Amino acid sequence: MTQIHSTARIAALGTYVPERRLTNDDLEALVETNDEWIVQRTGIRERRIAGEDEFTSHLCIRAVEDLLRRYPGALEGVDLVLAATTTPDYPFPTVSCLIQDAFKLPNAGTLDLSAACTGFTYALHLANGMITSRMHRKVLVVAGECMSKTIDYTDRSTCILFGDGAGAAVVEYSEEGAFLAAHMGSDGSGGLHVYRAGMSDTLNGQPLDGNGKVVQNGREVYKWAVRTVPEGVQQLHASLPEGTPAVDWFIPHSANLKMIDSISEKAGFTKDKTLTSAEYYGNTSAASIPLALQLGIDAGKVKRGDLLAMYGFGAGLTHLGLVVRW
């Protein structure tokens, strides 16, 4: 657990999801499933799907455009672009380079990071460290995924879960740092529980299935998440500075709403204090937390000054939780 020294805050947020909706009824025409079965097991009713010629960089750019509509001038002085994604348009150039070019950020370095569903919290953690160390003063964090392009739509265990989307945040220098605590960890031995084969089609001597599509052992991922995340939340609480008020909102990665119900209960958060995005967006991997936060802001729930416990977890296996003052 880590009590953070911080001189950074989240100054702006924006999001984007594609227009096309893939409903549970639509999936019924593709695989043996139905709306009732999906909702009972996942809480997901529909998800957004990128167009044939729409890729992760396009979603990320639209999320940054949304950020600029909400916070005009927010990109002035950005000196680093961090893009969190496991579904880049290309191996290279990176998504962060494509974003830098789209917004003509002349003095910005670029870096992509791959932490699957933990990507947004990893990127925020890194941005805070870059700013607090005085290496940078203003970082554009973008998390985006085109998960639909990695899914086998004959595999009922995965195709019902995933959707596409993106979120963007500006993290900037602030004397009164807003990052209060962090807890991170990993368990690489669980890599076989959720993976996508690449140049190698074996892992630890085991052949990989899926032909480059996502393969997931949902039962094992569920058991790991409902044990690991509540324990991580306890560590976050324990490392907060003495006298810190109670956390206002819990924002876990929206993997599966039934999983989140169990995690929230074990972590001590009621449903009305938990923000999610999966019901109408599906599991958007690295984008799910900013999407949930934006929904909470737009609904008038999240106010400036509120304490947010954001907790990413996913393939790797990786996890990272942050307590941040909004």
Coordinates of C-alpha atoms in Angstrom, one line a residue:
M1 CA 0.0 0.0 0.0
T2 CA 1.2 3.5 -0.7
Q3 CA 0.2 6.9 0.7
I4 CA 1.0 9.2 -2.2
H5 CA 2.9 12.4 -2.2
S6 CA 1.2 14.3 -5.0
T7 CA 1.3 17.6 -6.7
A8 CA -1.2 16.6 -9.5
R9 CA -4.9 16.7 -10.0
I10 CA -7.4 15.6 -12.7
A11 CA -8.5 18.8 -14.3
A12 CA -10.7 17.6 -17.2
L13 CA -12.5 14.6 -18.5
G14 CA -14.2 13.5 -21.7
T15 CA -15.6 10.2 -23.2
Y16 CA -16.8 8.7 -26.4
V17 CA -18.7 5.5 -27.5
P18 CA -19.5 4.5 -31.0
E19 CA -23.0 5.0 -32.4
R20 CA -23.8 1.4 -33.2
R21 CA -25.6 -0.6 -30.5
L22 CA -25.3 -4.4 -30.1
T23 CA -28.2 -5.5 -28.0
N24 CA -28.8 -8.8 -26.3
D25 CA -31.5 -9.5 -28.8
D26 CA -29.0 -9.0 -31.6
L27 CA -26.7 -11.5 -30.0
E28 CA -29.5 -14.0 -29.8
A29 CA -29.3 -14.2 -33.6
L30 CA -25.5 -15.0 -33.4
V31 CA -25.2 -17.5 -30.5
E32 CA -27.3 -19.6 -28.3
T33 CA -28.3 -17.0 -25.7
N34 CA -31.1 -14.5 -24.8
D35 CA -31.6 -11.3 -23.0
E36 CA -32.8 -12.8 -19.7
W37 CA -29.8 -15.2 -19.6
I38 CA -27.3 -12.4 -20.3
V39 CA -28.8 -9.9 -17.8
Q40 CA -29.0 -12.5 -15.0
R41 CA -25.4 -13.4 -15.4
T42 CA -23.8 -10.1 -16.4
G43 CA -26.2 -7.2 -16.0
I44 CA -25.3 -6.1 -19.5
R45 CA -28.1 -5.1 -21.9
E46 CA -26.2 -3.6 -24.8
R47 CA -22.8 -2.6 -25.9
R48 CA -21.4 -0.1 -28.4
I49 CA -19.5 -1.4 -31.4
A50 CA -16.9 0.5 -33.6
G51 CA -17.5 0.7 -37.3
E52 CA -15.6 -1.4 -39.8
D53 CA -13.2 1.5 -40.5
E54 CA -13.2 2.9 -36.9
F55 CA -10.3 2.0 -34.7
T56 CA -9.0 2.7 -31.2
S57 CA -7.2 6.0 -32.2
H58 CA -10.5 7.3 -33.7
L59 CA -12.4 6.6 -30.4
C60 CA -9.6 8.2 -28.4
I61 CA -9.6 11.3 -30.6
R62 CA -13.3 11.7 -30.2
A63 CA -13.0 11.3 -26.4
V64 CA -10.4 14.2 -26.4
E65 CA -12.8 16.3 -28.6
D66 CA -15.5 15.7 -26.0
L67 CA -13.1 16.8 -23.3
L68 CA -12.3 20.0 -25.2
R69 CA -16.1 20.7 -25.5
R70 CA -16.5 20.4 -21.8
Y71 CA -13.2 22.1 -20.9
P72 CA -12.1 24.5 -23.7
G73 CA -8.3 25.2 -23.7
A74 CA -7.6 22.1 -21.6
L75 CA -4.9 20.8 -23.9
E76 CA -2.8 24.0 -23.7
G77 CA 0.6 23.1 -22.3
V78 CA 0.3 19.3 -22.6
D79 CA 3.8 17.9 -22.5
L80 CA 3.0 14.1 -22.5
V81 CA 0.4 11.9 -24.0
L82 CA -0.2 8.5 -22.3
A83 CA -2.5 6.1 -24.1
A84 CA -3.7 3.0 -22.4
T85 CA -4.9 0.3 -24.8
T86 CA -4.5 -3.4 -25.6
T87 CA -6.2 -2.9 -29.0
P88 CA -4.0 -0.4 -30.9
D89 CA -4.6 0.4 -34.5
Y90 CA -1.1 -0.9 -35.3
P91 CA 1.9 -2.3 -33.5
F92 CA 3.4 1.1 -34.5
P93 CA 2.9 4.0 -34.9
T94 CA 1.4 4.1 -31.4
V95 CA -2.1 5.4 -30.5
S96 CA -0.5 8.1 -28.4
C97 CA 1.4 9.3 -31.5
L98 CA -1.8 9.4 -33.5
I99 CA -3.5 11.5 -30.8
Q100 CA -0.5 13.8 -30.6
D101 CA -0.7 14.4 -34.3
A102 CA -4.5 14.8 -34.4
F103 CA -4.3 17.7 -31.9
K104 CA -0.9 19.1 -33.0
L105 CA 0.7 19.0 -29.5
P106 CA 4.1 20.3 -30.5
N107 CA 5.9 19.8 -27.2
A108 CA 4.4 16.5 -26.1
G109 CA 6.1 13.2 -25.8
T110 CA 4.1 10.0 -26.4
L111 CA 3.8 6.7 -24.7
D112 CA 1.4 3.7 -25.0
L113 CA 1.0 1.4 -22.0
S114 CA -0.7 -2.1 -22.0
A115 CA -2.4 -3.1 -18.8
A116 CA -5.7 -4.4 -20.2
C117 CA -8.6 -3.4 -18.0
T118 CA -6.3 -1.8 -15.5
G119 CA -5.0 0.6 -18.1
F120 CA -6.8 3.8 -17.0
T121 CA -5.7 3.6 -13.3
Y122 CA -2.2 2.6 -14.4
A123 CA -2.0 5.6 -16.7
L124 CA -3.3 8.0 -14.0
H125 CA -0.8 6.6 -11.5
L126 CA 2.0 7.1 -14.0
A127 CA 0.8 10.7 -14.8
N128 CA 0.8 11.6 -11.2
G129 CA 4.3 10.3 -10.7
M130 CA 5.6 12.1 -13.8
I131 CA 4.1 15.4 -12.6
T132 CA 5.0 15.0 -8.9
S133 CA 8.6 14.2 -9.9
R134 CA 8.6 17.5 -11.9
M135 CA 9.4 15.6 -15.1
H136 CA 6.2 16.9 -16.6
R137 CA 3.5 19.5 -15.8
K138 CA 0.5 18.5 -17.9
V139 CA -0.3 15.0 -19.1
L140 CA -3.1 13.9 -21.4
V141 CA -4.3 10.4 -20.4
V142 CA -6.4 8.5 -22.9
A143 CA -7.8 5.0 -22.4
G144 CA -9.5 3.4 -25.4
E145 CA -10.4 0.0 -26.7
C146 CA -11.9 -1.6 -29.8
M147 CA -12.6 -4.9 -28.0
S148 CA -15.2 -6.0 -30.7
K149 CA -12.3 -6.5 -33.2
T150 CA -10.8 -9.1 -30.9
I151 CA -13.9 -11.1 -30.1
D152 CA -15.1 -14.4 -31.5
Y153 CA -18.8 -13.9 -32.0
T154 CA -19.4 -17.6 -32.0
D155 CA -18.0 -17.8 -28.4
R156 CA -20.9 -17.1 -26.0
S157 CA -18.6 -16.8 -23.0
T158 CA -16.9 -13.6 -24.4
C159 CA -19.1 -12.1 -27.1
I160 CA -21.8 -11.1 -24.6
L161 CA -19.4 -9.1 -22.5
F162 CA -17.3 -6.7 -24.5
G163 CA -17.9 -3.3 -26.1
D164 CA -15.9 -0.4 -27.5
G165 CA -15.3 3.1 -26.0
A166 CA -12.7 5.6 -24.9
G167 CA -12.1 8.1 -22.1
A168 CA -9.6 11.0 -21.8
A169 CA -8.4 13.0 -18.8
V170 CA -6.0 15.9 -18.3
V171 CA -3.8 15.5 -15.3
E172 CA -1.9 18.7 -14.4
Y173 CA 0.3 20.2 -11.7
S174 CA -1.4 21.4 -8.6
E175 CA 0.1 22.5 -5.3
E176 CA -2.7 20.7 -3.5
G177 CA -2.3 17.2 -4.9
A178 CA -5.4 15.2 -5.4
F179 CA -3.9 11.7 -5.5
L180 CA -4.2 10.5 -2.0
A181 CA -3.4 6.7 -2.0
A182 CA -2.6 3.9 -4.4
H183 CA -2.4 0.1 -4.2
M184 CA -1.2 -2.0 -7.1
G185 CA -0.2 -5.6 -7.7
S186 CA 0.0 -8.4 -10.3
D187 CA -0.2 -12.2 -10.6
G188 CA 1.5 -13.3 -13.8
S189 CA 0.7 -16.9 -12.9
G190 CA -2.9 -16.1 -13.9
G191 CA -2.0 -15.1 -17.4
L192 CA -3.7 -18.2 -18.9
H193 CA -7.0 -17.2 -17.3
V194 CA -7.6 -14.4 -19.9
Y195 CA -5.4 -13.9 -22.9
R196 CA -5.1 -13.1 -26.6
A197 CA -2.4 -14.9 -28.6
G198 CA 0.0 -12.8 -30.6
M199 CA 3.4 -13.5 -32.2
S200 CA 3.6 -16.5 -29.8
D201 CA 0.9 -19.0 -29.6
T202 CA 2.1 -20.7 -26.4
L203 CA 2.4 -19.4 -22.8
N204 CA 4.4 -21.2 -20.1
G205 CA 4.6 -24.2 -22.5
Q206 CA 0.8 -24.3 -22.9
P207 CA -0.8 -23.9 -26.4
L208 CA -3.1 -20.9 -26.7
D209 CA -6.5 -21.1 -28.2
G210 CA -8.6 -18.5 -30.0
N211 CA -6.6 -17.8 -33.1
G212 CA -5.8 -14.3 -31.9
K213 CA -9.2 -13.6 -30.4
V214 CA -9.9 -13.1 -26.6
V215 CA -10.1 -16.3 -24.6
Q216 CA -11.2 -16.1 -21.0
N217 CA -11.8 -18.5 -18.1
G218 CA -14.5 -16.5 -16.5
R219 CA -14.8 -18.6 -13.4
E220 CA -11.1 -18.2 -12.5
V221 CA -11.1 -14.5 -13.3
Y222 CA -14.2 -14.0 -11.1
K223 CA -12.7 -15.8 -8.2
W224 CA -9.5 -13.8 -8.4
A225 CA -11.2 -10.4 -8.8
V226 CA -13.7 -10.9 -5.9
R227 CA -10.9 -11.8 -3.6
T228 CA -8.2 -9.4 -4.8
V229 CA -10.1 -6.1 -5.3
P230 CA -11.8 -6.0 -1.8
E231 CA -8.4 -6.7 -0.2
G232 CA -6.9 -3.9 -2.3
V233 CA -9.7 -1.5 -1.2
Q234 CA -8.9 -2.3 2.4
Q235 CA -5.2 -1.4 1.7
L236 CA -6.3 1.9 0.1
H237 CA -8.4 2.8 3.2
A238 CA -5.5 1.9 5.5
S239 CA -3.0 4.1 3.6
L240 CA -5.2 7.3 3.5
P241 CA -3.9 10.2 5.5
E242 CA -5.3 10.4 9.0
G243 CA -8.5 12.4 9.1
T244 CA -9.4 11.8 5.4
P245 CA -13.2 11.8 5.0
A246 CA -15.0 8.7 3.8
V247 CA -14.8 7.8 0.1
D248 CA -17.8 9.2 -1.7
W249 CA -17.8 7.0 -4.8
F250 CA -16.4 3.5 -5.7
I251 CA -15.6 3.2 -9.4
P252 CA -14.4 -0.4 -10.2
H253 CA -13.6 -1.6 -13.7
S254 CA -17.0 -2.5 -15.2
A255 CA -16.2 -6.1 -16.1
N256 CA -19.5 -7.7 -15.2
L257 CA -22.2 -6.2 -13.0
K258 CA -22.8 -9.3 -11.1
M259 CA -19.1 -9.5 -10.3
I260 CA -19.2 -5.8 -9.3
D261 CA -22.1 -6.5 -6.9
S262 CA -20.0 -9.1 -5.1
I263 CA -16.9 -6.9 -5.1
S264 CA -18.8 -3.8 -3.8
E265 CA -20.4 -5.7 -1.0
K266 CA -17.1 -7.2 0.2
A267 CA -15.4 -3.9 -0.2
G268 CA -18.0 -2.1 1.9
F269 CA -19.7 0.0 -0.7
T270 CA -23.5 0.0 -1.3
K271 CA -24.9 -0.1 -4.9
D272 CA -25.9 3.6 -4.7
K273 CA -22.3 4.5 -4.0
T274 CA -20.9 2.4 -6.9
L275 CA -20.5 3.8 -10.4
T276 CA -20.5 1.5 -13.4
S277 CA -20.7 1.7 -17.2
A278 CA -21.4 -1.9 -18.3
E279 CA -25.2 -2.0 -18.5
Y280 CA -25.4 -0.1 -21.8
Y281 CA -21.7 -0.1 -22.8
G282 CA -20.5 -3.6 -21.9
N283 CA -17.0 -4.4 -20.7
T284 CA -14.9 -1.7 -22.4
S285 CA -11.6 -2.8 -20.8
A286 CA -9.4 0.3 -20.1
A287 CA -12.2 2.7 -20.9
S288 CA -14.8 1.4 -18.4
I289 CA -13.7 3.6 -15.4
P290 CA -13.7 7.0 -17.2
L291 CA -17.0 6.1 -18.9
A292 CA -18.5 5.3 -15.5
L293 CA -17.1 8.5 -13.9
Q294 CA -18.5 10.6 -16.8
L295 CA -21.9 9.0 -16.4
G296 CA -21.8 9.9 -12.7
I297 CA -20.8 13.5 -13.4
D298 CA -23.5 13.9 -16.1
A299 CA -26.1 12.5 -13.7
G300 CA -25.2 15.1 -11.1
K301 CA -23.9 12.5 -8.7
V302 CA -20.2 13.3 -8.6
K303 CA -19.2 16.8 -7.5
R304 CA -15.9 18.6 -7.4
G305 CA -14.2 17.7 -4.1
D306 CA -15.7 14.2 -3.8
L307 CA -13.3 11.4 -3.0
L308 CA -13.2 8.6 -5.7
A309 CA -11.9 5.1 -5.2
M310 CA -11.1 3.9 -8.7
Y311 CA -10.0 0.3 -9.0
G312 CA -8.9 -1.3 -12.3
F313 CA -8.3 -5.1 -12.6
G314 CA -7.9 -7.5 -15.5
A315 CA -5.7 -9.5 -17.8
G316 CA -2.1 -10.1 -16.7
L317 CA -3.4 -10.5 -14.1
T318 CA -3.0 -6.9 -13.0
H319 CA -4.8 -4.5 -10.5
L320 CA -4.4 -1.0 -9.3
G321 CA -6.6 1.1 -7.1
L322 CA -6.4 4.9 -6.5
V323 CA -8.1 7.3 -4.1
V324 CA -8.4 10.7 -5.9
R325 CA -10.1 13.9 -4.9
W326 CA -12.3 15.0 -7.8

